[in-house]
């Protein structure tokens, strides 16, 4: 309770390897796991030791550094082929967040001209991705907070803070900025079943920052809006497609539908690394289906009758037309659509 | 798995007192608790040994029989005043469901002309309420099922089955009828946080009936609709006000908003005992706020960081205009409103 946000080291590169805060044990225990090889890192992403689109991208980048170091040491002639396999391994660890592929592509790009040991160059790039993410979050925080009127109350979803990013957070970064600016009356966090990232992680971060937080069950969000208790719902994104559709934690679309119905603002906060111009719309995104047990079992106890099955998509698609504001490090786009997003596409304006 | 629905005795009157199936332990254990006095019964309602608006009403009725028996035995001259106090005690156990008050008023009405032992008359009335509830559920099942097209899939919410009523169920009764008629392709149940009545109770009832059930987290309902995986969402009600507003388990209104957005049918199934013509609209209903711990603690473990609080309304208000069908034992009302509901008001048409 005496620490502040800057002491949350979700992802830390050390001489011994990559250290990750095991988010599955929070808020009960703060356990750090050390990963010395890429297989372990891919497993950590898949098993949700670390989660959150930007954090996954940064983790994968460091994971590839571990792979490069190992493969070059074992086989200075043949490391490139084996590194390509590991890029595939990391990319497949979780299919929905685009930041993972984006980070790996950035590292891959740096490999092009290398003849000697690739590890130092990749480590430099991974560290740059990490640092840029924190910087982008700070900018998004300021951009998003500027949109919020003083005296507002907000609801946030899942965890989009220091634990989900390189640091500070996307949606939670906006909330941190707005709180620091004295604009917020109350912060609600939705618990976010089945993993309870809101209850376990977002509440933990906010309490550490001494920002009062009130939890709700996910099904209470509509009624919260009906009573005009919040003016904004603020979420992150795992991928934003070219038309502005938002892929984010399951339940996001239901919040957006309720926001539109009740006239509550719906804000999505995501760095440009989350934009995927290769996909035309959200319908084309591979939505990860996770194990039934995540729904049927809770705290190691089966909660549902034997014989029941589950449908457990990890993400859903919020149509662009339900998004009031898309906040990136470049600024705020109101009522995002294909044309407004195109300006953010890498290379826009360069082709004449 | 070899039993059928008729063997679920949620509420059973015995010579020794009132036996209730402790729903807090399901599906893990089937424990029956015996209550021999009214204080215990009021506590059982408050602590959710038994829940579901019709089941609460029936339980309260039997509870008053216990009170009458005791007070008459202890004080044949003065039982009436003490019985009135116990009516207050029972009515206050949970404030939102109107069936509780309705059942108590029916018993109170029978007390008017009694001079001797009130218990036999009250027991007769409690048994009648119980039997009529089952009969009403059977009728609603048939009425509601007739509206559903063959090959449909449905989502239900909370628990509205044998455990929530005198037997068979309201919304779950419609699903049982539609399933028996071969009309249903798939039944989804929403887990219904924080008490998980969907996961714990509805799944248990459906598995016993050999009706395949697929659970979802509450936040997945909107995405289920977006993918056209369900044609109807079917819920019960704890109270329906004169204008057709529906007070039901927290999260119902969010489902209704999503149904309207995606063009999915929204059906509310409730006996006439749930209609409350004394209240003009849902805004006037006392919505029960329950303890923070229901949200912050799960399976005896604190899930949220110390320092976080919760907002935990047990019910919400779904505006009448979002309801496509209201099913009572009298039939189906499409797009219910004040005028259509007035026909169901006791005494309608008698006043000239």
PDB file of N, CA, C and O in Angstrom, chain A residues 51-121:
ATOM      1  N   UNK A  51      -0.551 -11.009 -19.340  1.00  0.00           N
ATOM      2  CA  UNK A  51      -1.625 -10.814 -20.316  1.00  0.00           C
ATOM      3  C   UNK A  51      -1.772  -9.315 -20.540  1.00  0.00           C
ATOM      4  O   UNK A  51      -1.114  -8.502 -19.873  1.00  0.00           O
ATOM      5  N   UNK A  52      -2.634  -8.964 -21.495  1.00  0.00           N
ATOM      6  CA  UNK A  52      -2.759  -7.570 -21.898  1.00  0.00           C
ATOM      7  C   UNK A  52      -1.971  -7.399 -23.187  1.00  0.00           C
ATOM      8  O   UNK A  52      -0.787  -7.742 -23.242  1.00  0.00           O
ATOM      9  N   UNK A  53      -2.613  -6.880 -24.217  1.00  0.00           N
ATOM     10  CA  UNK A  53      -2.013  -6.868 -25.552  1.00  0.00           C
ATOM     11  C   UNK A  53      -0.611  -6.238 -25.590  1.00  0.00           C
ATOM     12  O   UNK A  53       0.333  -6.863 -26.096  1.00  0.00           O
ATOM     13  N   UNK A  54      -0.411  -5.031 -25.065  1.00  0.00           N
ATOM     14  CA  UNK A  54       0.938  -4.453 -25.147  1.00  0.00           C
ATOM     15  C   UNK A  54       1.964  -5.260 -24.342  1.00  0.00           C
ATOM     16  O   UNK A  54       3.098  -5.467 -24.802  1.00  0.00           O
ATOM     17  N   UNK A  55       1.580  -5.751 -23.170  1.00  0.00           N
ATOM     18  CA  UNK A  55       2.507  -6.531 -22.341  1.00  0.00           C
ATOM     19  C   UNK A  55       2.904  -7.822 -23.044  1.00  0.00           C
ATOM     20  O   UNK A  55       4.056  -8.266 -22.953  1.00  0.00           O
ATOM     21  N   UNK A  56       1.971  -8.419 -23.741  1.00  0.00           N
ATOM     22  CA  UNK A  56       2.272  -9.646 -24.485  1.00  0.00           C
ATOM     23  C   UNK A  56       3.302  -9.356 -25.584  1.00  0.00           C
ATOM     24  O   UNK A  56       4.243 -10.126 -25.796  1.00  0.00           O
ATOM     25  N   UNK A  57       3.129  -8.237 -26.262  1.00  0.00           N
ATOM     26  CA  UNK A  57       4.075  -7.874 -27.314  1.00  0.00           C
ATOM     27  C   UNK A  57       5.479  -7.671 -26.768  1.00  0.00           C
ATOM     28  O   UNK A  57       6.462  -8.176 -27.328  1.00  0.00           O
ATOM     29  N   UNK A  58       5.585  -6.956 -25.671  1.00  0.00           N
ATOM     30  CA  UNK A  58       6.901  -6.690 -25.060  1.00  0.00           C
ATOM     31  C   UNK A  58       7.532  -7.994 -24.575  1.00  0.00           C
ATOM     32  O   UNK A  58       8.723  -8.243 -24.780  1.00  0.00           O
ATOM     33  N   UNK A  59       6.706  -8.818 -23.941  1.00  0.00           N
ATOM     34  CA  UNK A  59       7.201 -10.114 -23.444  1.00  0.00           C
ATOM     35  C   UNK A  59       7.732 -10.971 -24.591  1.00  0.00           C
ATOM     36  O   UNK A  59       8.812 -11.583 -24.485  1.00  0.00           O
ATOM     37  N   UNK A  60       6.982 -11.015 -25.674  1.00  0.00           N
ATOM     38  CA  UNK A  60       7.409 -11.820 -26.825  1.00  0.00           C
ATOM     39  C   UNK A  60       8.731 -11.301 -27.385  1.00  0.00           C
ATOM     40  O   UNK A  60       9.604 -12.085 -27.789  1.00  0.00           O
ATOM     41  N   UNK A  61       8.894  -9.977 -27.409  1.00  0.00           N
ATOM     42  CA  UNK A  61      10.139  -9.393 -27.919  1.00  0.00           C
ATOM     43  C   UNK A  61      11.329  -9.853 -27.079  1.00  0.00           C
ATOM     44  O   UNK A  61      12.344 -10.305 -27.614  1.00  0.00           O
ATOM     45  N   UNK A  62      11.182  -9.772 -25.762  1.00  0.00           N
ATOM     46  CA  UNK A  62      12.267 -10.247 -24.893  1.00  0.00           C
ATOM     47  C   UNK A  62      12.469 -11.755 -25.048  1.00  0.00           C
ATOM     48  O   UNK A  62      13.590 -12.258 -24.971  1.00  0.00           O
ATOM     49  N   UNK A  63      11.359 -12.458 -25.252  1.00  0.00           N
ATOM     50  CA  UNK A  63      11.460 -13.902 -25.454  1.00  0.00           C
ATOM     51  C   UNK A  63      12.301 -14.234 -26.670  1.00  0.00           C
ATOM     52  O   UNK A  63      13.096 -15.191 -26.657  1.00  0.00           O
ATOM     53  N   UNK A  64      12.155 -13.438 -27.699  1.00  0.00           N
ATOM     54  CA  UNK A  64      12.929 -13.690 -28.913  1.00  0.00           C
ATOM     55  C   UNK A  64      14.415 -13.401 -28.696  1.00  0.00           C
ATOM     56  O   UNK A  64      15.281 -14.031 -29.316  1.00  0.00           O
ATOM     57  N   UNK A  65      14.696 -12.457 -27.807  1.00  0.00           N
ATOM     58  CA  UNK A  65      16.099 -12.195 -27.451  1.00  0.00           C
ATOM     59  C   UNK A  65      16.706 -13.450 -26.816  1.00  0.00           C
ATOM     60  O   UNK A  65      17.829 -13.862 -27.152  1.00  0.00           O
ATOM     61  N   UNK A  66      15.944 -14.058 -25.919  1.00  0.00           N
ATOM     62  CA  UNK A  66      16.420 -15.301 -25.288  1.00  0.00           C
ATOM     63  C   UNK A  66      16.679 -16.381 -26.345  1.00  0.00           C
ATOM     64  O   UNK A  66      17.677 -17.106 -26.294  1.00  0.00           O
ATOM     65  N   UNK A  67      15.775 -16.475 -27.298  1.00  0.00           N
ATOM     66  CA  UNK A  67      15.912 -17.466 -28.368  1.00  0.00           C
ATOM     67  C   UNK A  67      17.171 -17.201 -29.187  1.00  0.00           C
ATOM     68  O   UNK A  67      17.955 -18.114 -29.484  1.00  0.00           O
ATOM     69  N   UNK A  68      17.376 -15.922 -29.532  1.00  0.00           N
ATOM     70  CA  UNK A  68      18.533 -15.556 -30.357  1.00  0.00           C
ATOM     71  C   UNK A  68      19.838 -15.884 -29.635  1.00  0.00           C
ATOM     72  O   UNK A  68      20.772 -16.446 -30.216  1.00  0.00           O
ATOM     73  N   UNK A  69      19.882 -15.549 -28.363  1.00  0.00           N
ATOM     74  CA  UNK A  69      21.081 -15.800 -27.577  1.00  0.00           C
ATOM     75  C   UNK A  69      21.412 -17.296 -27.565  1.00  0.00           C
ATOM     76  O   UNK A  69      22.554 -17.701 -27.791  1.00  0.00           O
ATOM     77  N   UNK A  70      20.394 -18.093 -27.328  1.00  0.00           N
ATOM     78  CA  UNK A  70      20.587 -19.544 -27.254  1.00  0.00           C
ATOM     79  C   UNK A  70      21.003 -20.133 -28.608  1.00  0.00           C
ATOM     80  O   UNK A  70      21.969 -20.891 -28.699  1.00  0.00           O
ATOM     81  N   UNK A  71      20.272 -19.769 -29.632  1.00  0.00           N
ATOM     82  CA  UNK A  71      20.526 -20.365 -30.944  1.00  0.00           C
ATOM     83  C   UNK A  71      21.889 -19.940 -31.500  1.00  0.00           C
ATOM     84  O   UNK A  71      22.578 -20.735 -32.135  1.00  0.00           O
ATOM     85  N   UNK A  72      22.256 -18.692 -31.247  1.00  0.00           N
ATOM     86  CA  UNK A  72      23.559 -18.236 -31.752  1.00  0.00           C
ATOM     87  C   UNK A  72      24.697 -18.941 -31.007  1.00  0.00           C
ATOM     88  O   UNK A  72      25.704 -19.339 -31.611  1.00  0.00           O
ATOM     89  N   UNK A  73      24.500 -19.116 -29.698  1.00  0.00           N
ATOM     90  CA  UNK A  73      25.526 -19.811 -28.907  1.00  0.00           C
ATOM     91  C   UNK A  73      25.667 -21.263 -29.351  1.00  0.00           C
ATOM     92  O   UNK A  73      26.772 -21.791 -29.481  1.00  0.00           O
ATOM     93  N   UNK A  74      24.544 -21.898 -29.593  1.00  0.00           N
ATOM     94  CA  UNK A  74      24.567 -23.312 -29.958  1.00  0.00           C
ATOM     95  C   UNK A  74      25.001 -23.548 -31.398  1.00  0.00           C
ATOM     96  O   UNK A  74      25.569 -24.584 -31.730  1.00  0.00           O
ATOM     97  N   UNK A  75      24.693 -22.568 -32.240  1.00  0.00           N
ATOM     98  CA  UNK A  75      24.913 -22.812 -33.660  1.00  0.00           C
ATOM     99  C   UNK A  75      25.038 -21.480 -34.405  1.00  0.00           C
ATOM    100  O   UNK A  75      24.078 -20.991 -34.991  1.00  0.00           O
ATOM    101  N   UNK A  76      26.261 -20.885 -34.357  1.00  0.00           N
ATOM    102  CA  UNK A  76      26.467 -19.562 -34.954  1.00  0.00           C
ATOM    103  C   UNK A  76      26.136 -19.521 -36.456  1.00  0.00           C
ATOM    104  O   UNK A  76      25.916 -18.450 -37.009  1.00  0.00           O
ATOM    105  N   UNK A  77      26.096 -20.672 -37.113  1.00  0.00           N
ATOM    106  CA  UNK A  77      25.804 -20.689 -38.556  1.00  0.00           C
ATOM    107  C   UNK A  77      24.295 -20.825 -38.839  1.00  0.00           C
ATOM    108  O   UNK A  77      23.803 -20.327 -39.837  1.00  0.00           O
ATOM    109  N   UNK A  78      23.614 -21.498 -37.944  1.00  0.00           N
ATOM    110  CA  UNK A  78      22.254 -21.939 -38.284  1.00  0.00           C
ATOM    111  C   UNK A  78      21.178 -21.294 -37.411  1.00  0.00           C
ATOM    112  O   UNK A  78      20.052 -21.750 -37.360  1.00  0.00           O
ATOM    113  N   UNK A  79      21.546 -20.212 -36.705  1.00  0.00           N
ATOM    114  CA  UNK A  79      20.581 -19.632 -35.765  1.00  0.00           C
ATOM    115  C   UNK A  79      19.342 -19.051 -36.435  1.00  0.00           C
ATOM    116  O   UNK A  79      18.262 -19.027 -35.890  1.00  0.00           O
ATOM    117  N   UNK A  80      19.472 -18.592 -37.659  1.00  0.00           N
ATOM    118  CA  UNK A  80      18.389 -17.853 -38.299  1.00  0.00           C
ATOM    119  C   UNK A  80      17.148 -18.730 -38.521  1.00  0.00           C
ATOM    120  O   UNK A  80      16.009 -18.297 -38.261  1.00  0.00           O
ATOM    121  N   UNK A  81      17.346 -19.938 -38.996  1.00  0.00           N
ATOM    122  CA  UNK A  81      16.218 -20.827 -39.257  1.00  0.00           C
ATOM    123  C   UNK A  81      15.500 -21.167 -37.940  1.00  0.00           C
ATOM    124  O   UNK A  81      14.271 -21.157 -37.862  1.00  0.00           O
ATOM    125  N   UNK A  82      16.323 -21.462 -36.936  1.00  0.00           N
ATOM    126  CA  UNK A  82      15.727 -21.836 -35.650  1.00  0.00           C
ATOM    127  C   UNK A  82      15.027 -20.643 -34.993  1.00  0.00           C
ATOM    128  O   UNK A  82      14.010 -20.793 -34.308  1.00  0.00           O
ATOM    129  N   UNK A  83      15.526 -19.457 -35.246  1.00  0.00           N
ATOM    130  CA  UNK A  83      14.878 -18.254 -34.715  1.00  0.00           C
ATOM    131  C   UNK A  83      13.516 -18.028 -35.395  1.00  0.00           C
ATOM    132  O   UNK A  83      12.542 -17.617 -34.741  1.00  0.00           O
ATOM    133  N   UNK A  84      13.467 -18.317 -36.683  1.00  0.00           N
ATOM    134  CA  UNK A  84      12.189 -18.198 -37.396  1.00  0.00           C
ATOM    135  C   UNK A  84      11.136 -19.133 -36.801  1.00  0.00           C
ATOM    136  O   UNK A  84       9.958 -18.772 -36.671  1.00  0.00           O
ATOM    137  N   UNK A  85      11.567 -20.326 -36.436  1.00  0.00           N
ATOM    138  CA  UNK A  85      10.630 -21.263 -35.803  1.00  0.00           C
ATOM    139  C   UNK A  85      10.109 -20.697 -34.481  1.00  0.00           C
ATOM    140  O   UNK A  85       8.922 -20.821 -34.161  1.00  0.00           O
ATOM    141  N   UNK A  86      10.983 -20.069 -33.746  1.00  0.00           N
ATOM    142  CA  UNK A  86      10.566 -19.523 -32.453  1.00  0.00           C
ATOM    143  C   UNK A  86       9.652 -18.304 -32.606  1.00  0.00           C
ATOM    144  O   UNK A  86       8.802 -18.046 -31.747  1.00  0.00           O
ATOM    145  N   UNK A  87       9.860 -17.576 -33.685  1.00  0.00           N
ATOM    146  CA  UNK A  87       8.920 -16.479 -33.969  1.00  0.00           C
ATOM    147  C   UNK A  87       7.521 -17.054 -34.164  1.00  0.00           C
ATOM    148  O   UNK A  87       6.529 -16.536 -33.645  1.00  0.00           O
ATOM    149  N   UNK A  88       7.455 -18.173 -34.877  1.00  0.00           N
ATOM    150  CA  UNK A  88       6.170 -18.856 -35.061  1.00  0.00           C
ATOM    151  C   UNK A  88       5.589 -19.336 -33.735  1.00  0.00           C
ATOM    152  O   UNK A  88       4.388 -19.188 -33.472  1.00  0.00           O
ATOM    153  N   UNK A  89       6.449 -19.882 -32.894  1.00  0.00           N
ATOM    154  CA  UNK A  89       6.019 -20.382 -31.579  1.00  0.00           C
ATOM    155  C   UNK A  89       5.411 -19.256 -30.736  1.00  0.00           C
ATOM    156  O   UNK A  89       4.322 -19.396 -30.153  1.00  0.00           O
ATOM    157  N   UNK A  90       6.106 -18.124 -30.687  1.00  0.00           N
ATOM    158  CA  UNK A  90       5.631 -16.986 -29.895  1.00  0.00           C
ATOM    159  C   UNK A  90       4.344 -16.407 -30.487  1.00  0.00           C
ATOM    160  O   UNK A  90       3.403 -16.087 -29.753  1.00  0.00           O
ATOM    161  N   UNK A  91       4.302 -16.292 -31.804  1.00  0.00           N
ATOM    162  CA  UNK A  91       3.133 -15.685 -32.457  1.00  0.00           C
ATOM    163  C   UNK A  91       1.877 -16.509 -32.213  1.00  0.00           C
ATOM    164  O   UNK A  91       0.766 -15.972 -32.154  1.00  0.00           O
ATOM    165  N   UNK A  92       2.053 -17.827 -32.064  1.00  0.00           N
ATOM    166  CA  UNK A  92       0.892 -18.712 -31.896  1.00  0.00           C
ATOM    167  C   UNK A  92       0.441 -18.814 -30.441  1.00  0.00           C
ATOM    168  O   UNK A  92      -0.599 -19.417 -30.151  1.00  0.00           O
ATOM    169  N   UNK A  93       1.206 -18.225 -29.528  1.00  0.00           N
ATOM    170  CA  UNK A  93       0.897 -18.409 -28.103  1.00  0.00           C
ATOM    171  C   UNK A  93      -0.491 -17.879 -27.755  1.00  0.00           C
ATOM    172  O   UNK A  93      -1.237 -18.497 -27.001  1.00  0.00           O
ATOM    173  N   UNK A  94      -0.827 -16.707 -28.299  1.00  0.00           N
ATOM    174  CA  UNK A  94      -2.208 -16.216 -28.188  1.00  0.00           C
ATOM    175  C   UNK A  94      -2.541 -15.518 -29.502  1.00  0.00           C
ATOM    176  O   UNK A  94      -1.833 -14.607 -29.930  1.00  0.00           O
ATOM    177  N   UNK A  95      -3.649 -15.908 -30.115  1.00  0.00           N
ATOM    178  CA  UNK A  95      -3.891 -15.488 -31.497  1.00  0.00           C
ATOM    179  C   UNK A  95      -4.513 -14.106 -31.687  1.00  0.00           C
ATOM    180  O   UNK A  95      -4.438 -13.558 -32.787  1.00  0.00           O
ATOM    181  N   UNK A  96      -5.113 -13.522 -30.665  1.00  0.00           N
ATOM    182  CA  UNK A  96      -5.995 -12.381 -30.924  1.00  0.00           C
ATOM    183  C   UNK A  96      -5.293 -11.025 -30.881  1.00  0.00           C
ATOM    184  O   UNK A  96      -5.557 -10.152 -31.709  1.00  0.00           O
ATOM    185  N   UNK A  97      -4.403 -10.840 -29.930  1.00  0.00           N
ATOM    186  CA  UNK A  97      -3.744  -9.531 -29.798  1.00  0.00           C
ATOM    187  C   UNK A  97      -2.749  -9.330 -30.943  1.00  0.00           C
ATOM    188  O   UNK A  97      -1.889 -10.180 -31.180  1.00  0.00           O
ATOM    189  N   UNK A  98      -2.861  -8.207 -31.612  1.00  0.00           N
ATOM    190  CA  UNK A  98      -1.984  -7.978 -32.757  1.00  0.00           C
ATOM    191  C   UNK A  98      -0.612  -7.472 -32.324  1.00  0.00           C
ATOM    192  O   UNK A  98       0.373  -7.621 -33.043  1.00  0.00           O
ATOM    193  N   UNK A  99      -0.517  -6.900 -31.143  1.00  0.00           N
ATOM    194  CA  UNK A  99       0.759  -6.352 -30.665  1.00  0.00           C
ATOM    195  C   UNK A  99       1.852  -7.399 -30.643  1.00  0.00           C
ATOM    196  O   UNK A  99       3.025  -7.083 -30.838  1.00  0.00           O
ATOM    197  N   UNK A 100       1.460  -8.642 -30.396  1.00  0.00           N
ATOM    198  CA  UNK A 100       2.415  -9.739 -30.340  1.00  0.00           C
ATOM    199  C   UNK A 100       3.105  -9.874 -31.713  1.00  0.00           C
ATOM    200  O   UNK A 100       4.344  -9.849 -31.792  1.00  0.00           O
ATOM    201  N   UNK A 101       2.327  -9.969 -32.758  1.00  0.00           N
ATOM    202  CA  UNK A 101       2.868 -10.108 -34.116  1.00  0.00           C
ATOM    203  C   UNK A 101       3.634  -8.837 -34.506  1.00  0.00           C
ATOM    204  O   UNK A 101       4.713  -8.891 -35.091  1.00  0.00           O
ATOM    205  N   UNK A 102       3.087  -7.710 -34.123  1.00  0.00           N
ATOM    206  CA  UNK A 102       3.707  -6.416 -34.432  1.00  0.00           C
ATOM    207  C   UNK A 102       5.105  -6.327 -33.830  1.00  0.00           C
ATOM    208  O   UNK A 102       6.071  -5.919 -34.492  1.00  0.00           O
ATOM    209  N   UNK A 103       5.248  -6.725 -32.566  1.00  0.00           N
ATOM    210  CA  UNK A 103       6.553  -6.665 -31.896  1.00  0.00           C
ATOM    211  C   UNK A 103       7.537  -7.624 -32.554  1.00  0.00           C
ATOM    212  O   UNK A 103       8.703  -7.272 -32.795  1.00  0.00           O
ATOM    213  N   UNK A 104       7.069  -8.817 -32.854  1.00  0.00           N
ATOM    214  CA  UNK A 104       7.950  -9.807 -33.489  1.00  0.00           C
ATOM    215  C   UNK A 104       8.410  -9.325 -34.864  1.00  0.00           C
ATOM    216  O   UNK A 104       9.562  -9.538 -35.255  1.00  0.00           O
ATOM    217  N   UNK A 105       7.520  -8.663 -35.578  1.00  0.00           N
ATOM    218  CA  UNK A 105       7.896  -8.135 -36.899  1.00  0.00           C
ATOM    219  C   UNK A 105       8.956  -7.041 -36.790  1.00  0.00           C
ATOM    220  O   UNK A 105       9.831  -6.930 -37.642  1.00  0.00           O
ATOM    221  N   UNK A 106       8.820  -6.233 -35.759  1.00  0.00           N
ATOM    222  CA  UNK A 106       9.841  -5.192 -35.556  1.00  0.00           C
ATOM    223  C   UNK A 106      11.217  -5.812 -35.333  1.00  0.00           C
ATOM    224  O   UNK A 106      12.220  -5.345 -35.880  1.00  0.00           O
ATOM    225  N   UNK A 107      11.255  -6.862 -34.533  1.00  0.00           N
ATOM    226  CA  UNK A 107      12.531  -7.533 -34.289  1.00  0.00           C
ATOM    227  C   UNK A 107      13.035  -8.227 -35.559  1.00  0.00           C
ATOM    228  O   UNK A 107      14.232  -8.165 -35.875  1.00  0.00           O
ATOM    229  N   UNK A 108      12.122  -8.844 -36.261  1.00  0.00           N
ATOM    230  CA  UNK A 108      12.473  -9.550 -37.496  1.00  0.00           C
ATOM    231  C   UNK A 108      13.124  -8.594 -38.500  1.00  0.00           C
ATOM    232  O   UNK A 108      14.080  -8.931 -39.180  1.00  0.00           O
ATOM    233  N   UNK A 109      12.567  -7.387 -38.525  1.00  0.00           N
ATOM    234  CA  UNK A 109      13.079  -6.358 -39.417  1.00  0.00           C
ATOM    235  C   UNK A 109      14.543  -6.045 -39.107  1.00  0.00           C
ATOM    236  O   UNK A 109      15.361  -5.824 -40.007  1.00  0.00           O
ATOM    237  N   UNK A 110      14.887  -6.020 -37.832  1.00  0.00           N
ATOM    238  CA  UNK A 110      16.256  -5.717 -37.406  1.00  0.00           C
ATOM    239  C   UNK A 110      17.241  -6.839 -37.733  1.00  0.00           C
ATOM    240  O   UNK A 110      18.448  -6.615 -37.784  1.00  0.00           O
ATOM    241  N   UNK A 111      16.684  -8.033 -37.932  1.00  0.00           N
ATOM    242  CA  UNK A 111      17.543  -9.189 -38.221  1.00  0.00           C
ATOM    243  C   UNK A 111      18.130  -9.146 -39.627  1.00  0.00           C
ATOM    244  O   UNK A 111      19.152  -9.795 -39.902  1.00  0.00           O
ATOM    245  N   UNK A 112      17.486  -8.392 -40.501  1.00  0.00           N
ATOM    246  CA  UNK A 112      17.791  -8.419 -41.934  1.00  0.00           C
ATOM    247  C   UNK A 112      19.300  -8.370 -42.234  1.00  0.00           C
ATOM    248  O   UNK A 112      19.845  -9.244 -42.896  1.00  0.00           O
ATOM    249  N   UNK A 113      19.979  -7.346 -41.713  1.00  0.00           N
ATOM    250  CA  UNK A 113      21.364  -7.168 -42.132  1.00  0.00           C
ATOM    251  C   UNK A 113      22.412  -7.801 -41.223  1.00  0.00           C
ATOM    252  O   UNK A 113      23.610  -7.610 -41.418  1.00  0.00           O
ATOM    253  N   UNK A 114      21.939  -8.540 -40.174  1.00  0.00           N
ATOM    254  CA  UNK A 114      22.871  -9.041 -39.163  1.00  0.00           C
ATOM    255  C   UNK A 114      23.652 -10.263 -39.638  1.00  0.00           C
ATOM    256  O   UNK A 114      23.076 -11.181 -40.215  1.00  0.00           O
ATOM    257  N   UNK A 115      24.960 -10.251 -39.375  1.00  0.00           N
ATOM    258  CA  UNK A 115      25.754 -11.451 -39.681  1.00  0.00           C
ATOM    259  C   UNK A 115      26.271 -12.095 -38.398  1.00  0.00           C
ATOM    260  O   UNK A 115      26.320 -13.315 -38.290  1.00  0.00           O
ATOM    261  N   UNK A 116      26.609 -11.287 -37.404  1.00  0.00           N
ATOM    262  CA  UNK A 116      27.150 -11.831 -36.152  1.00  0.00           C
ATOM    263  C   UNK A 116      26.056 -12.200 -35.168  1.00  0.00           C
ATOM    264  O   UNK A 116      24.966 -12.616 -35.561  1.00  0.00           O
ATOM    265  N   UNK A 117      26.327 -12.021 -33.885  1.00  0.00           N
ATOM    266  CA  UNK A 117      25.383 -12.348 -32.814  1.00  0.00           C
ATOM    267  C   UNK A 117      24.150 -11.439 -32.888  1.00  0.00           C
ATOM    268  O   UNK A 117      24.265 -10.212 -32.741  1.00  0.00           O
ATOM    269  N   UNK A 118      22.974 -12.006 -33.076  1.00  0.00           N
ATOM    270  CA  UNK A 118      21.767 -11.159 -33.204  1.00  0.00           C
ATOM    271  C   UNK A 118      21.229 -10.656 -31.857  1.00  0.00           C
ATOM    272  O   UNK A 118      20.439  -9.712 -31.828  1.00  0.00           O
ATOM    273  N   UNK A 119      21.647 -11.267 -30.764  1.00  0.00           N
ATOM    274  CA  UNK A 119      21.018 -10.968 -29.479  1.00  0.00           C
ATOM    275  C   UNK A 119      21.130  -9.494 -29.062  1.00  0.00           C
ATOM    276  O   UNK A 119      20.130  -8.899 -28.649  1.00  0.00           O
ATOM    277  N   UNK A 120      22.306  -8.875 -29.157  1.00  0.00           N
ATOM    278  CA  UNK A 120      22.396  -7.477 -28.705  1.00  0.00           C
ATOM    279  C   UNK A 120      21.467  -6.542 -29.481  1.00  0.00           C
ATOM    280  O   UNK A 120      20.838  -5.652 -28.893  1.00  0.00           O
ATOM    281  N   UNK A 121      21.373  -6.734 -30.771  1.00  0.00           N
ATOM    282  CA  UNK A 121      20.503  -5.877 -31.589  1.00  0.00           C
ATOM    283  C   UNK A 121      19.035  -6.087 -31.221  1.00  0.00           C
ATOM    284  O   UNK A 121      18.257  -5.130 -31.094  1.00  0.00           O
TER     285      UNK A 121
END
